[in-house]
GROMACS .gro file of C-alpha atoms in nm:
model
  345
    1UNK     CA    1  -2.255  -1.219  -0.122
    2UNK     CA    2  -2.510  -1.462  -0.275
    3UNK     CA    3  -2.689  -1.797  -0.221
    4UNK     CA    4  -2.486  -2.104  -0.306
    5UNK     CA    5  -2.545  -2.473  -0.252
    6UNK     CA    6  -2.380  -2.805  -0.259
    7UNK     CA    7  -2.472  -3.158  -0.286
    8UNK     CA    8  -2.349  -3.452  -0.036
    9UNK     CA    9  -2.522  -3.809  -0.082
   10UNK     CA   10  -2.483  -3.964   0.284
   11UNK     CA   11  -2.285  -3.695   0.401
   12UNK     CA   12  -2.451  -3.476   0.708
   13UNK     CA   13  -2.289  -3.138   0.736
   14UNK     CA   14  -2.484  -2.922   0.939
   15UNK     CA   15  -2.705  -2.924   1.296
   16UNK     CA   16  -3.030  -2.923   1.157
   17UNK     CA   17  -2.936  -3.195   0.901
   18UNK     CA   18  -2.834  -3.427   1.173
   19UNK     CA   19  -3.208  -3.363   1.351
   20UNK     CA   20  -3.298  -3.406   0.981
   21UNK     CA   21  -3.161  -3.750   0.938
   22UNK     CA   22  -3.222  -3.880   1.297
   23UNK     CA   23  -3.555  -3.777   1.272
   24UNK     CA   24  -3.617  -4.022   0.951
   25UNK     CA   25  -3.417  -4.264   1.095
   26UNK     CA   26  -3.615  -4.310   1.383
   27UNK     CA   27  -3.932  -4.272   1.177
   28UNK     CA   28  -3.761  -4.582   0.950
   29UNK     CA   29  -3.678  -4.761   1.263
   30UNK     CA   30  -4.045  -4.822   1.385
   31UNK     CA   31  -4.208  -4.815   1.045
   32UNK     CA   32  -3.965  -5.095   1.003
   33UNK     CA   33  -4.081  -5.235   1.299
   34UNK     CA   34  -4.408  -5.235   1.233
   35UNK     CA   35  -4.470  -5.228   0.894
   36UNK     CA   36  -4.698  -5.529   0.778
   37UNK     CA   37  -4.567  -5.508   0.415
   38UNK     CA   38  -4.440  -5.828   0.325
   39UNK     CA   39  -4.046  -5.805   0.251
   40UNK     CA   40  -3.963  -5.874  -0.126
   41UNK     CA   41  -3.765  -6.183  -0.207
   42UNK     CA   42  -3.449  -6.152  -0.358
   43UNK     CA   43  -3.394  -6.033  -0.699
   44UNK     CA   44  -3.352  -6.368  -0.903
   45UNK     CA   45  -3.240  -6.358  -1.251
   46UNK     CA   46  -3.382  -6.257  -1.532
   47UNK     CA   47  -3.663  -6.069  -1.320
   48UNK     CA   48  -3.669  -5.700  -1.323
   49UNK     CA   49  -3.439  -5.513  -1.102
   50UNK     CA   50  -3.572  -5.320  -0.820
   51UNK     CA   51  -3.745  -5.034  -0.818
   52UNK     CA   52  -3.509  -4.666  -0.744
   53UNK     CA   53  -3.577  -4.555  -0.402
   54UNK     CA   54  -3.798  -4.262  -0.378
   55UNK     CA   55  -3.671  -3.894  -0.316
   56UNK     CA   56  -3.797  -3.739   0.006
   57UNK     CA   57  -3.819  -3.350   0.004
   58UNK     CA   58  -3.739  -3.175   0.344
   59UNK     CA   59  -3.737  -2.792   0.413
   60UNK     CA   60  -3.541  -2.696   0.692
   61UNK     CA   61  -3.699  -2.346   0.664
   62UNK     CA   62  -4.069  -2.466   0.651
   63UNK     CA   63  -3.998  -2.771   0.881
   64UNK     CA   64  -4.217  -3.012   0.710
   65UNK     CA   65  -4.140  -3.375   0.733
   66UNK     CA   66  -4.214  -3.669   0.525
   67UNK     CA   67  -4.514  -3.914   0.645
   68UNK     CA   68  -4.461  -4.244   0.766
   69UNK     CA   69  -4.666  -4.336   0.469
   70UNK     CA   70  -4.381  -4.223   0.204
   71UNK     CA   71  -4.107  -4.429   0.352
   72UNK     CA   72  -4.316  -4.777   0.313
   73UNK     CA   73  -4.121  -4.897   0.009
   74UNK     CA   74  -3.782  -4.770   0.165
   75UNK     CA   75  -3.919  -4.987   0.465
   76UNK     CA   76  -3.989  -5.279   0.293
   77UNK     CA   77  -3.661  -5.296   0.110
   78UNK     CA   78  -3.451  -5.299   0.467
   79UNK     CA   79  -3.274  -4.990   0.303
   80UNK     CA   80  -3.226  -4.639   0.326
   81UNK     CA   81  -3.076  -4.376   0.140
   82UNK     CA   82  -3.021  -3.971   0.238
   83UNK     CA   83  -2.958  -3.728   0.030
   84UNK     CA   84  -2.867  -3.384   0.213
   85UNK     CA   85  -2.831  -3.054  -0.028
   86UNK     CA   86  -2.716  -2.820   0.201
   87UNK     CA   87  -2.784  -2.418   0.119
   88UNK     CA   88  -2.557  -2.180   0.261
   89UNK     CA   89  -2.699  -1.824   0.309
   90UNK     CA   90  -2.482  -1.536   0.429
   91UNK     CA   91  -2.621  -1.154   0.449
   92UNK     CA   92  -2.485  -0.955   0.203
   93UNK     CA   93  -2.262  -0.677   0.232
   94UNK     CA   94  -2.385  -0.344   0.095
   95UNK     CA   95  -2.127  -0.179  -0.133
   96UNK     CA   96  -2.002   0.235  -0.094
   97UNK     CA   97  -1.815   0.339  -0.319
   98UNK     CA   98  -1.462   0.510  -0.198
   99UNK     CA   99  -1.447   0.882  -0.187
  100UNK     CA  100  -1.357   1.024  -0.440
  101UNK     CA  101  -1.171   1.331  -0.387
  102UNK     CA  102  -0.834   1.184  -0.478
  103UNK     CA  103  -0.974   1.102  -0.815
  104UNK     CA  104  -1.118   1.418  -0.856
  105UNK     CA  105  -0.810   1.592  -0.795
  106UNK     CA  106  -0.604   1.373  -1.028
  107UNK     CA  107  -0.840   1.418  -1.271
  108UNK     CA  108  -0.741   1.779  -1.321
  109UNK     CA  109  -0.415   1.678  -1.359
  110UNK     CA  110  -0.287   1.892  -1.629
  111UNK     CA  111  -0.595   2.024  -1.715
  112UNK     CA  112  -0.575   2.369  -1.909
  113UNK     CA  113  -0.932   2.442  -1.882
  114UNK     CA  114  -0.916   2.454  -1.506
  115UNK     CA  115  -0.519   2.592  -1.474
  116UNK     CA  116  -0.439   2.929  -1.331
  117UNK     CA  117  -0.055   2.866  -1.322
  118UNK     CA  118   0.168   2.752  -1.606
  119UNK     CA  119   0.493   2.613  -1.549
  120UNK     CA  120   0.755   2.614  -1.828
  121UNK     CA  121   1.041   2.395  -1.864
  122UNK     CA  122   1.330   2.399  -2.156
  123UNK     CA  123   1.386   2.078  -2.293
  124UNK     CA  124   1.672   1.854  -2.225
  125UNK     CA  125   1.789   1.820  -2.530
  126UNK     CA  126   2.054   2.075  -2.628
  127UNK     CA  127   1.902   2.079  -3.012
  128UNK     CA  128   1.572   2.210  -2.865
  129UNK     CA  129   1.662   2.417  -2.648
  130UNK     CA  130   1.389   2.718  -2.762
  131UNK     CA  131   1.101   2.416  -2.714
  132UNK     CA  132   0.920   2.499  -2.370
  133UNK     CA  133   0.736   2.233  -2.221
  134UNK     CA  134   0.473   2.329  -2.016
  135UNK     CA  135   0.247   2.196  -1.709
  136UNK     CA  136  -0.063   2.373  -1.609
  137UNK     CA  137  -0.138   2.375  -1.255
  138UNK     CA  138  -0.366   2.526  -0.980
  139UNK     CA  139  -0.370   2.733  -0.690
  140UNK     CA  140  -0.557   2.558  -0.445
  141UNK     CA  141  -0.377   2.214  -0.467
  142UNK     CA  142  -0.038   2.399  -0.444
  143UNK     CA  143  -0.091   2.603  -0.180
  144UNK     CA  144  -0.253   2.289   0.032
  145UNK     CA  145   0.024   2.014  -0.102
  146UNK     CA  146   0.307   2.217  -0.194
  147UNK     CA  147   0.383   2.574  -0.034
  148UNK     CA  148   0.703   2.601  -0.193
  149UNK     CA  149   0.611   2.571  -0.545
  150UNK     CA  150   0.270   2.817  -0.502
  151UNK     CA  151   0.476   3.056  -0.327
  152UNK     CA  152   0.631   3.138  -0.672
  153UNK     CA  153   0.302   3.266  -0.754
  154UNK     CA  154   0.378   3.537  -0.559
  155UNK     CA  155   0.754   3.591  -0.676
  156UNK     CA  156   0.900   3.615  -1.008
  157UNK     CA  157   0.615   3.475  -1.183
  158UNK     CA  158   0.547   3.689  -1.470
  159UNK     CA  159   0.133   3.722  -1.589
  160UNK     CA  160   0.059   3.670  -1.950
  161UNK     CA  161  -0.130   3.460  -2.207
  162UNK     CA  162   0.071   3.160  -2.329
  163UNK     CA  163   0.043   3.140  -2.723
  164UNK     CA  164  -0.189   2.826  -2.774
  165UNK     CA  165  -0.381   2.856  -2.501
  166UNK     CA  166  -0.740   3.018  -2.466
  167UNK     CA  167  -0.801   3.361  -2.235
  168UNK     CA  168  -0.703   3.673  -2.142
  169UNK     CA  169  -0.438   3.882  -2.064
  170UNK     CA  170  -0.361   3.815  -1.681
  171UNK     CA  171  -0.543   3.566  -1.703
  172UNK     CA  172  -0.271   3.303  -1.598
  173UNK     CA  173   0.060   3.320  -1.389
  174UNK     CA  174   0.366   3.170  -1.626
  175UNK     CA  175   0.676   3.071  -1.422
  176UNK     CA  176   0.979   2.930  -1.550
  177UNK     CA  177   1.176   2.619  -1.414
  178UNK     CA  178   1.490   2.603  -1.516
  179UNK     CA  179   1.610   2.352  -1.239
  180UNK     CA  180   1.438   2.015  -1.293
  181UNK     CA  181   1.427   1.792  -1.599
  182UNK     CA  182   1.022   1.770  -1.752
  183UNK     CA  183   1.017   1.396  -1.646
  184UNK     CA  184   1.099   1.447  -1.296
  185UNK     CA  185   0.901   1.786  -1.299
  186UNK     CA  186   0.601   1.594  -1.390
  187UNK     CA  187   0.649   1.286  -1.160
  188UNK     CA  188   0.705   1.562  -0.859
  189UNK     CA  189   0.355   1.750  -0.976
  190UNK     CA  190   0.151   1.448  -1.036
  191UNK     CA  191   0.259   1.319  -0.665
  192UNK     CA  192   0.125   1.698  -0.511
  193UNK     CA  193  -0.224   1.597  -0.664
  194UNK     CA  194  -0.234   1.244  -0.509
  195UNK     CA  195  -0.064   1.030  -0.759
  196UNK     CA  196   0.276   0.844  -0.708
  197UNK     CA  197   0.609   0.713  -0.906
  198UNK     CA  198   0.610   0.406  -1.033
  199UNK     CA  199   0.865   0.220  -0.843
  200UNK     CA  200   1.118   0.132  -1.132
  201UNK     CA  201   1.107   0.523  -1.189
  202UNK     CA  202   1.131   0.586  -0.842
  203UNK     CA  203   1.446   0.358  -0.821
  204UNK     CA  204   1.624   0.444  -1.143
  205UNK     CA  205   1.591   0.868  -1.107
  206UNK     CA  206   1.608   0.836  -0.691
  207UNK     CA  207   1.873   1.121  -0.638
  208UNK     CA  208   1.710   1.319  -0.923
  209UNK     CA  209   1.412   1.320  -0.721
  210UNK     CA  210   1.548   1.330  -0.387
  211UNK     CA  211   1.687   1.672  -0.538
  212UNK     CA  212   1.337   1.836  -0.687
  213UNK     CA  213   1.158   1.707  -0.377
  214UNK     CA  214   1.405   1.854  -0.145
  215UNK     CA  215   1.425   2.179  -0.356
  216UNK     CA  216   1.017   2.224  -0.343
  217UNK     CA  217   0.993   2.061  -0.007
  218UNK     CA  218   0.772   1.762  -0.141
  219UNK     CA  219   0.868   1.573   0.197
  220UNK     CA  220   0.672   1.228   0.163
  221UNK     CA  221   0.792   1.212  -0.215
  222UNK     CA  222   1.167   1.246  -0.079
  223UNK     CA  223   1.149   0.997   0.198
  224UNK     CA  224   0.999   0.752  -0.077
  225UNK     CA  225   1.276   0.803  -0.328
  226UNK     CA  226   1.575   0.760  -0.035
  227UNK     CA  227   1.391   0.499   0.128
  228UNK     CA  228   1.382   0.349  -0.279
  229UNK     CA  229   1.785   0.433  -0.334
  230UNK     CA  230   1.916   0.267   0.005
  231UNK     CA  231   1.722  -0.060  -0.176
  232UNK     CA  232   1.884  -0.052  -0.474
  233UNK     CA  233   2.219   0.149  -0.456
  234UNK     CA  234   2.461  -0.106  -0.274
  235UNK     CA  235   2.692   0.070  -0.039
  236UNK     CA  236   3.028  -0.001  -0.149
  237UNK     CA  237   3.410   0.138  -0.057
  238UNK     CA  238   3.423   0.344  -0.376
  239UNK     CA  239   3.067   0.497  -0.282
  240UNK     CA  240   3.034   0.518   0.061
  241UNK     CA  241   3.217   0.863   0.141
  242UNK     CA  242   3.021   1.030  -0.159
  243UNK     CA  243   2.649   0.857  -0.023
  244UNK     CA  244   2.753   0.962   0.288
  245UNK     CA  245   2.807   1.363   0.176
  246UNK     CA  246   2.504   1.358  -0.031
  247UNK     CA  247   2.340   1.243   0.274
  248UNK     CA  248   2.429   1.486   0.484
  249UNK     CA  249   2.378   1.787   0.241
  250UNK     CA  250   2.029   1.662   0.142
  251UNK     CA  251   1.942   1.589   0.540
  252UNK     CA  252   1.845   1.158   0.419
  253UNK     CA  253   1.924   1.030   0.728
  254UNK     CA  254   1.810   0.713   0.625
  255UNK     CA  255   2.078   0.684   0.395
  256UNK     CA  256   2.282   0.798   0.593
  257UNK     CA  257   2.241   0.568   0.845
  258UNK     CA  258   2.256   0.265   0.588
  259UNK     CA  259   2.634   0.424   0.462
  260UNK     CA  260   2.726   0.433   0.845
  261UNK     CA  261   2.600   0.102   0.943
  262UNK     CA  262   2.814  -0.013   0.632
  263UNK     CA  263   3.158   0.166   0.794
  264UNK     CA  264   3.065   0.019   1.115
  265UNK     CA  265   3.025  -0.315   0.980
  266UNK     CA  266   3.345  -0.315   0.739
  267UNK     CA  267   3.561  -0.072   1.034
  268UNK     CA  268   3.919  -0.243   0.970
  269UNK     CA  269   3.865  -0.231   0.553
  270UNK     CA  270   3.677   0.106   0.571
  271UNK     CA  271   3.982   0.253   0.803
  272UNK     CA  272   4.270   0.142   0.526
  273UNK     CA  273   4.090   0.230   0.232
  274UNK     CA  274   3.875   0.528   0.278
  275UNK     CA  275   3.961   0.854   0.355
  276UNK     CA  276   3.772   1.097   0.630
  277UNK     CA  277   3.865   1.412   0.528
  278UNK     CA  278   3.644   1.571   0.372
  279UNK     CA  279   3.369   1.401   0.619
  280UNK     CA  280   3.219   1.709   0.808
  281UNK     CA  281   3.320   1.677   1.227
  282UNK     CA  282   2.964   1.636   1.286
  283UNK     CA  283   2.904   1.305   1.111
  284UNK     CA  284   3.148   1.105   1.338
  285UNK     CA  285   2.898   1.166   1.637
  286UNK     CA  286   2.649   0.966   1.370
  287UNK     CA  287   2.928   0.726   1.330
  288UNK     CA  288   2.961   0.664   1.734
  289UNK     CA  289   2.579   0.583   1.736
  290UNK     CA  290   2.624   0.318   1.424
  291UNK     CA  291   2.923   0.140   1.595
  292UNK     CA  292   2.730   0.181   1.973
  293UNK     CA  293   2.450   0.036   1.772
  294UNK     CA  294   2.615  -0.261   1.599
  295UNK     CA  295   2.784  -0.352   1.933
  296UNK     CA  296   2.452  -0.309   2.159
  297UNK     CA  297   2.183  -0.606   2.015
  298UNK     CA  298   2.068  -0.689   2.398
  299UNK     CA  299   1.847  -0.429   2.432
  300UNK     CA  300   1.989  -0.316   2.743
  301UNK     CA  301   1.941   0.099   2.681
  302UNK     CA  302   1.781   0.208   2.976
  303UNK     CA  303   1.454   0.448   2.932
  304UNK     CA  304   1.650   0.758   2.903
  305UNK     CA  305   1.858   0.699   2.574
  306UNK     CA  306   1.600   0.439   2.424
  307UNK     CA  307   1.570   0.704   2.152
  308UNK     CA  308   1.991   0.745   2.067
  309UNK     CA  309   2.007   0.394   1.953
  310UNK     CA  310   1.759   0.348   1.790
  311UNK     CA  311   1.699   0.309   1.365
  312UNK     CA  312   1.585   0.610   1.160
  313UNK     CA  313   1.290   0.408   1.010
  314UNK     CA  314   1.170   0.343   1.375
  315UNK     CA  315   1.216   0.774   1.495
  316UNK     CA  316   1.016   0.810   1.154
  317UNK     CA  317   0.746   0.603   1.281
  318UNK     CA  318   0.706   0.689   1.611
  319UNK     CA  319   0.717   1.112   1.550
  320UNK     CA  320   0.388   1.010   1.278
  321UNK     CA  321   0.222   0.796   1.517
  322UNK     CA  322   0.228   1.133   1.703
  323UNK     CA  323   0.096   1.351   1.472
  324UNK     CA  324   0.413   1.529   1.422
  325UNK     CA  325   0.457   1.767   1.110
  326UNK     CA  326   0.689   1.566   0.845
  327UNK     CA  327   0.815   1.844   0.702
  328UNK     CA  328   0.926   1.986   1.032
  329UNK     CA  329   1.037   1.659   1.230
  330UNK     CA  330   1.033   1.398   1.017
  331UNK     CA  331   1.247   1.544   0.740
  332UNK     CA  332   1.550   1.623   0.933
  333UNK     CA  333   1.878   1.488   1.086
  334UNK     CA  334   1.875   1.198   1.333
  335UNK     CA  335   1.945   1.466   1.608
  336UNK     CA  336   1.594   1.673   1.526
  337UNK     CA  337   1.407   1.334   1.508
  338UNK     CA  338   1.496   1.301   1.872
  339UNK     CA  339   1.481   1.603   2.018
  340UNK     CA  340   1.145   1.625   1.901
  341UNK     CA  341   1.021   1.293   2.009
  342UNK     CA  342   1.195   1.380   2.369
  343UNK     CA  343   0.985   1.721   2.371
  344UNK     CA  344   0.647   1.538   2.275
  345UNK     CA  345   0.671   1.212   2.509
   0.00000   0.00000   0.00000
């Protein structure tokens, strides 16, 4: 932060300003007072105007005041005029730059160079079906970020020299994907080095990456893309059975939850128009707890079952204010979330 001033004529601002102006004022008062300088008769016209008043300097840092002696014409006029600039100093903030490890690691993003793993993916165009697109990768960040994806390192990857590419023979692990479109491929690799999905992506390929994420165990990219398809998929009649299976294979209990607070809320229509049956027995238990939920707003759940009530965004929240693993508790049914909460409390 710097040094910046403003100007007030008459106006007093500040503590030492007041001292300031009380102090000439005072000064004027007896000067006035005693001042054997003739007062000048009135202007009369056609003689020349009086003279401007003179500009007294004061520094509120060096605390020197004006003389008596300067404020004889101010006297003699029976007028006074202040003018206060007033500085404003504030102690600057020294600046640190952010670490930079996050950049660092996104900055080898892709980087052949650097890459000890290839991963190949066929296009998704039928015509181009032979065209590979690959992503080079490393060790390190896998193994740290994503398990799942540098365990196939150590499984059917196969080690040769991909044609275009500079090195040796074993000098790189190549394994094939066959499972996840390229675009989604990248979005889920760029998240394990520290970048994210832009959220129109994230909204418009949700399930898509709900599926890779879930597949490679990228936990806090799959909670972003459910938490980013209960936004913007409305729960409807047609939908609500198939959001609700997809749910429950995939373990999103936040959508989940959404698709059963939508049943509870819409019981009579949902009950004439939508059929159970293929609705695993273990879901209605999930249904109980949305229709306890939507009947119970007087927060009357006594200590014991404080947890069976409540929303899957607040079990989420509580199990990482804890320190919990996400991929262990926070990635899992309702049930899990609470249990483990109830064994760490």
């Amino acid at each position: 932060m710097g040094e910046g001033s403003s100007e007030r004529t008459t106006a007093i601002a500040c503590a030492s300003c007041v001292i300031l102006c009380s102090a000439v004022l005072l000064d004027y008062a007896r000067s006035s007072r005693n001042s054997k300088v003739a007062s000048r008769p009135r202007e009369r016209e056609g003689e020349a105007s009086v003279p401007p008043l003179p500009t007294i300097k004061w520094n509120a840092n060096s605390r020197s005041f004006c003389q008596r002696g300067a404020l004889g014409c101010v006297c003699s006029q029976k007028s006074l005029s202040i003018r206060v600039i007033q500085g404003i100093f504030q102690k600057s903030t020294p600046f640190v730059p952010k670490n930079p490890l996050v950049s660092k690691i996104q900055g080898i993003f892709l980087d052949e160079d650097t890459a000890d793993i290839f991963f190949t993916l066929p296009s998704p165009n039928p015509e181009f079906q032979d065209i590979l697109e690959v992503f080079p990768a490393h060790l390190f960040v896998l193994k740290a970020c994503a398990p799942m994806l540098a365990d196939l390192y150590y499984g059917s990857g196969e080690f040769f020299a991909l044609p275009g590419v500079g090195g040796n023979l074993n000098d790189y692990t190549v394994i094939e994907v066959t499972d996840v479109e390229p675009h989604i491929f990248r979005h889920l690799l760029f998240y394990v080095y520290g970048g994210s999905v832009p959220e129109e992506e994230l909204k418009t390929y949700a399930k898509d990456i709900i599926d890779a994420a879930d597949k490679y165990a990228i936990i806090n990219l799959k909670l972003e893309a459910e938490a980013a398809y209960v936004e913007s998929a409305g729960i409807t009649m047609e939908n609500a059975v198939d959001n609700l299976l997809y749910a429950d294979a995939k373990n999103c209990a936040l959508l989940k939850e959404a698709v059963l607070d939508f049943l509870a809320e819409n019981s009579v229509e949902a009950a004439q128009n939508i059929s159970f049956t293929d609705v695993p027995g273990h879901v209605i238990n999930d249904l109980l707890v949305a229709f306890g939920r939507s009947k119970n707003n007087d927060g009357s759940e006594n200590d014991a079952d404080k947890y069976s009530t409540m929303r899957v965004s607040e079990l989420r929240f509580m199990l990482d204010e804890k320190g919990l693993d996400v991929d262990v508790d926070v990635d899992g049914p309702r049930e899990a979330m609470i249990e483990a909460l109830r064994a760490n409390s």
